PDB file of C-alpha atoms in Angstrom:
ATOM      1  CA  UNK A   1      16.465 -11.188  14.780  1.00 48.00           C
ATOM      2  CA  UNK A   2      17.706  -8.968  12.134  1.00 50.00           C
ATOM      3  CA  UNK A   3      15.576  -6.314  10.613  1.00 42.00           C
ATOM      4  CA  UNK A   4      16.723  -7.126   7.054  1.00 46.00           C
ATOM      5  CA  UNK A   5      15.752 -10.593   7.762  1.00 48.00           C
ATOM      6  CA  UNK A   6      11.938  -9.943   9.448  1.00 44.00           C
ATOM      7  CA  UNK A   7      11.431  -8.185   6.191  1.00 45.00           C
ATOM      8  CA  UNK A   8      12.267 -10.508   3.971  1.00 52.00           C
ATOM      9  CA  UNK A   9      10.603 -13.396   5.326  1.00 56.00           C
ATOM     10  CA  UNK A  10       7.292 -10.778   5.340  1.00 55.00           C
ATOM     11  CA  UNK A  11       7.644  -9.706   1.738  1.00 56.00           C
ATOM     12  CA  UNK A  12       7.947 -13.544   0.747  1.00 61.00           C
ATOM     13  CA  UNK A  13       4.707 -14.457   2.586  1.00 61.00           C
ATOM     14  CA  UNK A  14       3.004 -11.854   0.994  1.00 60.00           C
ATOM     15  CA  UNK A  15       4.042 -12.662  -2.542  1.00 60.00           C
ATOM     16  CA  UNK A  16       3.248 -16.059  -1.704  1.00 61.00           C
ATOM     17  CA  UNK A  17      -0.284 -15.448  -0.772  1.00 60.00           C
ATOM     18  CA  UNK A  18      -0.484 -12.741  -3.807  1.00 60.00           C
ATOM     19  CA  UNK A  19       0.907 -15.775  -5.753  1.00 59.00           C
ATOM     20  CA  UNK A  20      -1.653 -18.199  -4.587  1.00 58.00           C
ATOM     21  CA  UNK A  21      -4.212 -15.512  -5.004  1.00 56.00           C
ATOM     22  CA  UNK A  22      -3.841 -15.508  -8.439  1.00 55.00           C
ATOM     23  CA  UNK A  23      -3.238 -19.144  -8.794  1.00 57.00           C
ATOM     24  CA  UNK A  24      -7.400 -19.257  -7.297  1.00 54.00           C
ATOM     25  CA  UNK A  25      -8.173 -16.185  -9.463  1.00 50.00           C
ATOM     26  CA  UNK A  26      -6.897 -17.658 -12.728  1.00 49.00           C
ATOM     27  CA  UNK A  27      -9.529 -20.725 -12.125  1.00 52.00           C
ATOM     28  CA  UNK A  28     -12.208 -18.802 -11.796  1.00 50.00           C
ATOM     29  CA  UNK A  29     -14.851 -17.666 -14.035  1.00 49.00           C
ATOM     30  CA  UNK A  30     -15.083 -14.859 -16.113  1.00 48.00           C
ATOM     31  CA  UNK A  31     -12.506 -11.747 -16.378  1.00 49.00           C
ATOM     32  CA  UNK A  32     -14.367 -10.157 -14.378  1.00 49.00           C
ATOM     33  CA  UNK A  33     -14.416 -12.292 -11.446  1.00 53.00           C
ATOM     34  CA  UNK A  34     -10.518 -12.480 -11.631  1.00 54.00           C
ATOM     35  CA  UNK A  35     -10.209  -8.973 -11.917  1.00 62.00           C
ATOM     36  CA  UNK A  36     -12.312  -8.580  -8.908  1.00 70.00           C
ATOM     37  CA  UNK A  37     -10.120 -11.145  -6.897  1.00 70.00           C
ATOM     38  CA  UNK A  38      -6.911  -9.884  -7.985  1.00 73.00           C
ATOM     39  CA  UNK A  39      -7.957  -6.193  -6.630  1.00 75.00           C
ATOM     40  CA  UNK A  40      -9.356  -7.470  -3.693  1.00 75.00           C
ATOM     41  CA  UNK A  41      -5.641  -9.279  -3.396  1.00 71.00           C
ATOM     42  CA  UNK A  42      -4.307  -5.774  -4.260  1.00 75.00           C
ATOM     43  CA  UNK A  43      -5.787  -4.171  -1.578  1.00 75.00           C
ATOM     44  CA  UNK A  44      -4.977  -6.112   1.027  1.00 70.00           C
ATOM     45  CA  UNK A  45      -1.648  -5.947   0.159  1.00 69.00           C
ATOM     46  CA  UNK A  46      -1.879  -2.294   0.405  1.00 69.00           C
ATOM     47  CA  UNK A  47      -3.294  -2.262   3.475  1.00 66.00           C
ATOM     48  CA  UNK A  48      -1.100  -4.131   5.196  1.00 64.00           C
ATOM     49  CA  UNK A  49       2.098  -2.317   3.747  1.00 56.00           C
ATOM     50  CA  UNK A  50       0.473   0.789   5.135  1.00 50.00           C
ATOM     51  CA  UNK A  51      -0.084  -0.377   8.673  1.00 54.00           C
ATOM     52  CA  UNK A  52       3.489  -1.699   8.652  1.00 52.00           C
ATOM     53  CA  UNK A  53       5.408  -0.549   6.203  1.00 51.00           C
ATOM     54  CA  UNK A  54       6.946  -3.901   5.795  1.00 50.00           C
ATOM     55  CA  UNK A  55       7.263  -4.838   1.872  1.00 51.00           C
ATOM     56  CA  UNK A  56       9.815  -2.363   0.275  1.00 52.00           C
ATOM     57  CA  UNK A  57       8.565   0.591  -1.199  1.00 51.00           C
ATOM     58  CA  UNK A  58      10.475  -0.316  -4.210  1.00 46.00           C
ATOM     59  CA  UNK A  59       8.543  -3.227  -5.106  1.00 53.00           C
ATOM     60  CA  UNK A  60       5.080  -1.381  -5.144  1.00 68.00           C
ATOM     61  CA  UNK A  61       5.322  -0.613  -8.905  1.00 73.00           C
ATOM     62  CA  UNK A  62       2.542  -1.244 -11.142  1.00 79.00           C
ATOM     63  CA  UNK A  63       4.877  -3.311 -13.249  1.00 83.00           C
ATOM     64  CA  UNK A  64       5.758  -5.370  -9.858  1.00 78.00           C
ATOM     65  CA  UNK A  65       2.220  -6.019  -8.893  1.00 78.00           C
ATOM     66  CA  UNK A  66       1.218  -7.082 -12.526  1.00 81.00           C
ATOM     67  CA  UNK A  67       3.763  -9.610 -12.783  1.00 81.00           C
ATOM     68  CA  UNK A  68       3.066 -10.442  -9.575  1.00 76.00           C
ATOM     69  CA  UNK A  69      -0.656 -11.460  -9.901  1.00 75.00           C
ATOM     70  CA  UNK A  70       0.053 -12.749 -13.497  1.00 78.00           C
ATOM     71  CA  UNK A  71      -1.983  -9.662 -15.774  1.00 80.00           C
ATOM     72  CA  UNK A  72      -1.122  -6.739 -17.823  1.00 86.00           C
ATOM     73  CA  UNK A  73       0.077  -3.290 -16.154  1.00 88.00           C
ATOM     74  CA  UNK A  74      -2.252  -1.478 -18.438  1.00 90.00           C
ATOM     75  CA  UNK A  75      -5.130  -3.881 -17.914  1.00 87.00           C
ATOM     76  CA  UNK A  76      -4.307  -4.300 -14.380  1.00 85.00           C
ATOM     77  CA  UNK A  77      -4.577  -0.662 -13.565  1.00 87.00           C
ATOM     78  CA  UNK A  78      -7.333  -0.129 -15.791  1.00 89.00           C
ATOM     79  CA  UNK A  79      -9.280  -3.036 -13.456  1.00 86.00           C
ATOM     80  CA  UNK A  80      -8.248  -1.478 -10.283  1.00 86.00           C
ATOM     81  CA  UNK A  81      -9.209   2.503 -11.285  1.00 90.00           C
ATOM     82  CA  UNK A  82     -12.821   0.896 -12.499  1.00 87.00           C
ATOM     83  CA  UNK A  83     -13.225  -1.013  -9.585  1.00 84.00           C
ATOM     84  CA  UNK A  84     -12.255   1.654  -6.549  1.00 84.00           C
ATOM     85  CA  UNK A  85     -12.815   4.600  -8.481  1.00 90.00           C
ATOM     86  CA  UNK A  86      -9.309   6.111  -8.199  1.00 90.00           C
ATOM     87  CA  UNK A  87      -5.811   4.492  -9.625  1.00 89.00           C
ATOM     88  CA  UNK A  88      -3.368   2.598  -7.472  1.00 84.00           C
ATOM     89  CA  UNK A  89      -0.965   5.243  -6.670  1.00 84.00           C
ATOM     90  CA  UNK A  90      -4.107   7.006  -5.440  1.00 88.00           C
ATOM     91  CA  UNK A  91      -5.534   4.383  -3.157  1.00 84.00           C
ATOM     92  CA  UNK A  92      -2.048   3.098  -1.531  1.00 81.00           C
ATOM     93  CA  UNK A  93      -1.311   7.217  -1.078  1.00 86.00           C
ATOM     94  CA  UNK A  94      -5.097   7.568   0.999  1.00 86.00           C
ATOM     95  CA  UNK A  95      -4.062   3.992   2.933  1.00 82.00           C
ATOM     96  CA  UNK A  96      -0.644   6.124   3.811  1.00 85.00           C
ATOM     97  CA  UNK A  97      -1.918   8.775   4.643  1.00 91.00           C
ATOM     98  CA  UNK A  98      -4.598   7.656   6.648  1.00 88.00           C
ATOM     99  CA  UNK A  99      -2.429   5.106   8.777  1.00 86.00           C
ATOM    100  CA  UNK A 100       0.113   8.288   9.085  1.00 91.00           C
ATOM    101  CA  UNK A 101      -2.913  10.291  10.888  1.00 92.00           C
ATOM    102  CA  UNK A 102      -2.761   7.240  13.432  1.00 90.00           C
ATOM    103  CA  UNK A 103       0.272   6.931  13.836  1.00 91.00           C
ATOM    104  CA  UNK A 104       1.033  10.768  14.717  1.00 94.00           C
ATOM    105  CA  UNK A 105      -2.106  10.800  17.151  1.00 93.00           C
ATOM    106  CA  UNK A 106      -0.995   7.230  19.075  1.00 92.00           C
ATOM    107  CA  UNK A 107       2.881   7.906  18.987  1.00 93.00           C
ATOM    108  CA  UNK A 108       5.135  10.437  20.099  1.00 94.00           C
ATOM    109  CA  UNK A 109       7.666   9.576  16.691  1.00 95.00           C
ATOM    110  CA  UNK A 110       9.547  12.300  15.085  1.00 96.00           C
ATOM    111  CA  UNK A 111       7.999  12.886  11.643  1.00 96.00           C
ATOM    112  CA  UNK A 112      10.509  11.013   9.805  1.00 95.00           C
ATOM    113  CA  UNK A 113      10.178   8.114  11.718  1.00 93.00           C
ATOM    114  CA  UNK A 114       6.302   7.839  10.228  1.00 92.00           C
ATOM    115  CA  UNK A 115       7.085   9.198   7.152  1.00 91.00           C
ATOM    116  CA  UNK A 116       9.723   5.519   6.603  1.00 87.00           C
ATOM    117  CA  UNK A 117       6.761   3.879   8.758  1.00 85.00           C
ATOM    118  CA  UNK A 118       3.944   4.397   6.158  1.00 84.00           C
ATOM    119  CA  UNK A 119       6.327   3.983   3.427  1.00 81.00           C
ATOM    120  CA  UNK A 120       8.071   7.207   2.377  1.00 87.00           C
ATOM    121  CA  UNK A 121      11.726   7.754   2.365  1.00 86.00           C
ATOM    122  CA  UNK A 122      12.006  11.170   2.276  1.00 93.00           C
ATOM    123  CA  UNK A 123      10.137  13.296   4.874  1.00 95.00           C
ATOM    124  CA  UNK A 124       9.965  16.390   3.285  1.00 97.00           C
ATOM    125  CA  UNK A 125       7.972  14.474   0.178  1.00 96.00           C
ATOM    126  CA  UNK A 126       5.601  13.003   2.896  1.00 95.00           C
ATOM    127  CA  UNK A 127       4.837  16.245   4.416  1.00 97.00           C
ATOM    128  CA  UNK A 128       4.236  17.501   1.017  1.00 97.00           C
ATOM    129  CA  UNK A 129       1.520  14.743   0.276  1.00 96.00           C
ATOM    130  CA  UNK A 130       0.193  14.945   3.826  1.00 96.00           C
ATOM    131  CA  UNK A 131      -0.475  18.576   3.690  1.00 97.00           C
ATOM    132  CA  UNK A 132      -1.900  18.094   0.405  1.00 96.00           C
ATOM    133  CA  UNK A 133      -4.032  15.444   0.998  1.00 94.00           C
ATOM    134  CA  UNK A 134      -4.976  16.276   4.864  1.00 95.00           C
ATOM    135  CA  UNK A 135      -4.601  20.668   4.009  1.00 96.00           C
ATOM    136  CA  UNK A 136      -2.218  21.386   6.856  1.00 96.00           C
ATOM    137  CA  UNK A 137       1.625  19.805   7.658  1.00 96.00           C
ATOM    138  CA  UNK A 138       1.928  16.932  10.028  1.00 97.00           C
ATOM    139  CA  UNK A 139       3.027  18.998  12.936  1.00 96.00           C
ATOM    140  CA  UNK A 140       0.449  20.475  12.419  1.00 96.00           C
ATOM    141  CA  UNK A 141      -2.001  18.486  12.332  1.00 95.00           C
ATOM    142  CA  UNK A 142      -0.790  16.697  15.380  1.00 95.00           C
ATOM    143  CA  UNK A 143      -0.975  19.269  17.647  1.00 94.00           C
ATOM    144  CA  UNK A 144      -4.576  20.655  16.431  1.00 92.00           C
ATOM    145  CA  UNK A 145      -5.671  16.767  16.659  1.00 89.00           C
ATOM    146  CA  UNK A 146      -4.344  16.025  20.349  1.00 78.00           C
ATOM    147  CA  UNK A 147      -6.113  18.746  21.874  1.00 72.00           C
TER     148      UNK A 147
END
């Protein structure tokens, strides 16, 4: 099967479950209830693009998600930073990063290849954001790790 295709048909199912999320979400009570929901929702999402970097980067906007899961981008992100304690960007960068540290202890991939895995195009960025977040490179950190 094409690649193009796999991911395709994976993005849809995952909008579709965001989508009936949100449909549950919007009949239940209270604001805060939804907004509890729709991060839980959120999460997951996350999670799963960051074990297998299947939805395209691209879509992962703020703007994308809100419309997504039917709220605000400013009240959306304001939800998600009071309910985790950090903003999106930070949460779905810690999910990255943290599946990355798997994935160069259990594989033998070039950098690159888990850089695109964990959803970063450019490898040089991701070894930026790794060392900044993990205080030493990749390479590094694999072959400190594996010993």
């Amino acid at each position: 099967m094409d690649v193009n295709v796999l991911v395709s048909e994976h993005t849809d199912i995952l909008i579709n479950q965001l989508d009936l999320r949100r449909r549950h979400v919007l009949r239940s009570k209270g604001k805060h209830q939804r907004g509890n929901r729709v991060i839980a929702a959120i999460c997951i999402l996350f999670n799963y693009h960051g074990r297998s970097g299947i939805i395209d980067i691209e879509n992962l906007t703020v703007d994308w998600l809100a419309a997504t899961v039917g709220l605000s981008p400013k009240y959306l992100s304001r939800v998600f930073a009071k309910a985790r304690g950090v903003s999106m960007i930070e949460y779905l960068t810690d999910v990255r990063i943290n599946n990355a540290c798997g994935l160069l202890l259990g594989t033998n991939n070039l950098i690159s290849d888990i850089a695109e895995r964990v959803g970063y195009k450019d490898a040089l960025y991701f070894t930026k954001v790794f060392k900044k977040y993990m205080g030493v490179s990749p390479t590094v950190y694999r072959a400190t790790q594996k010993q």
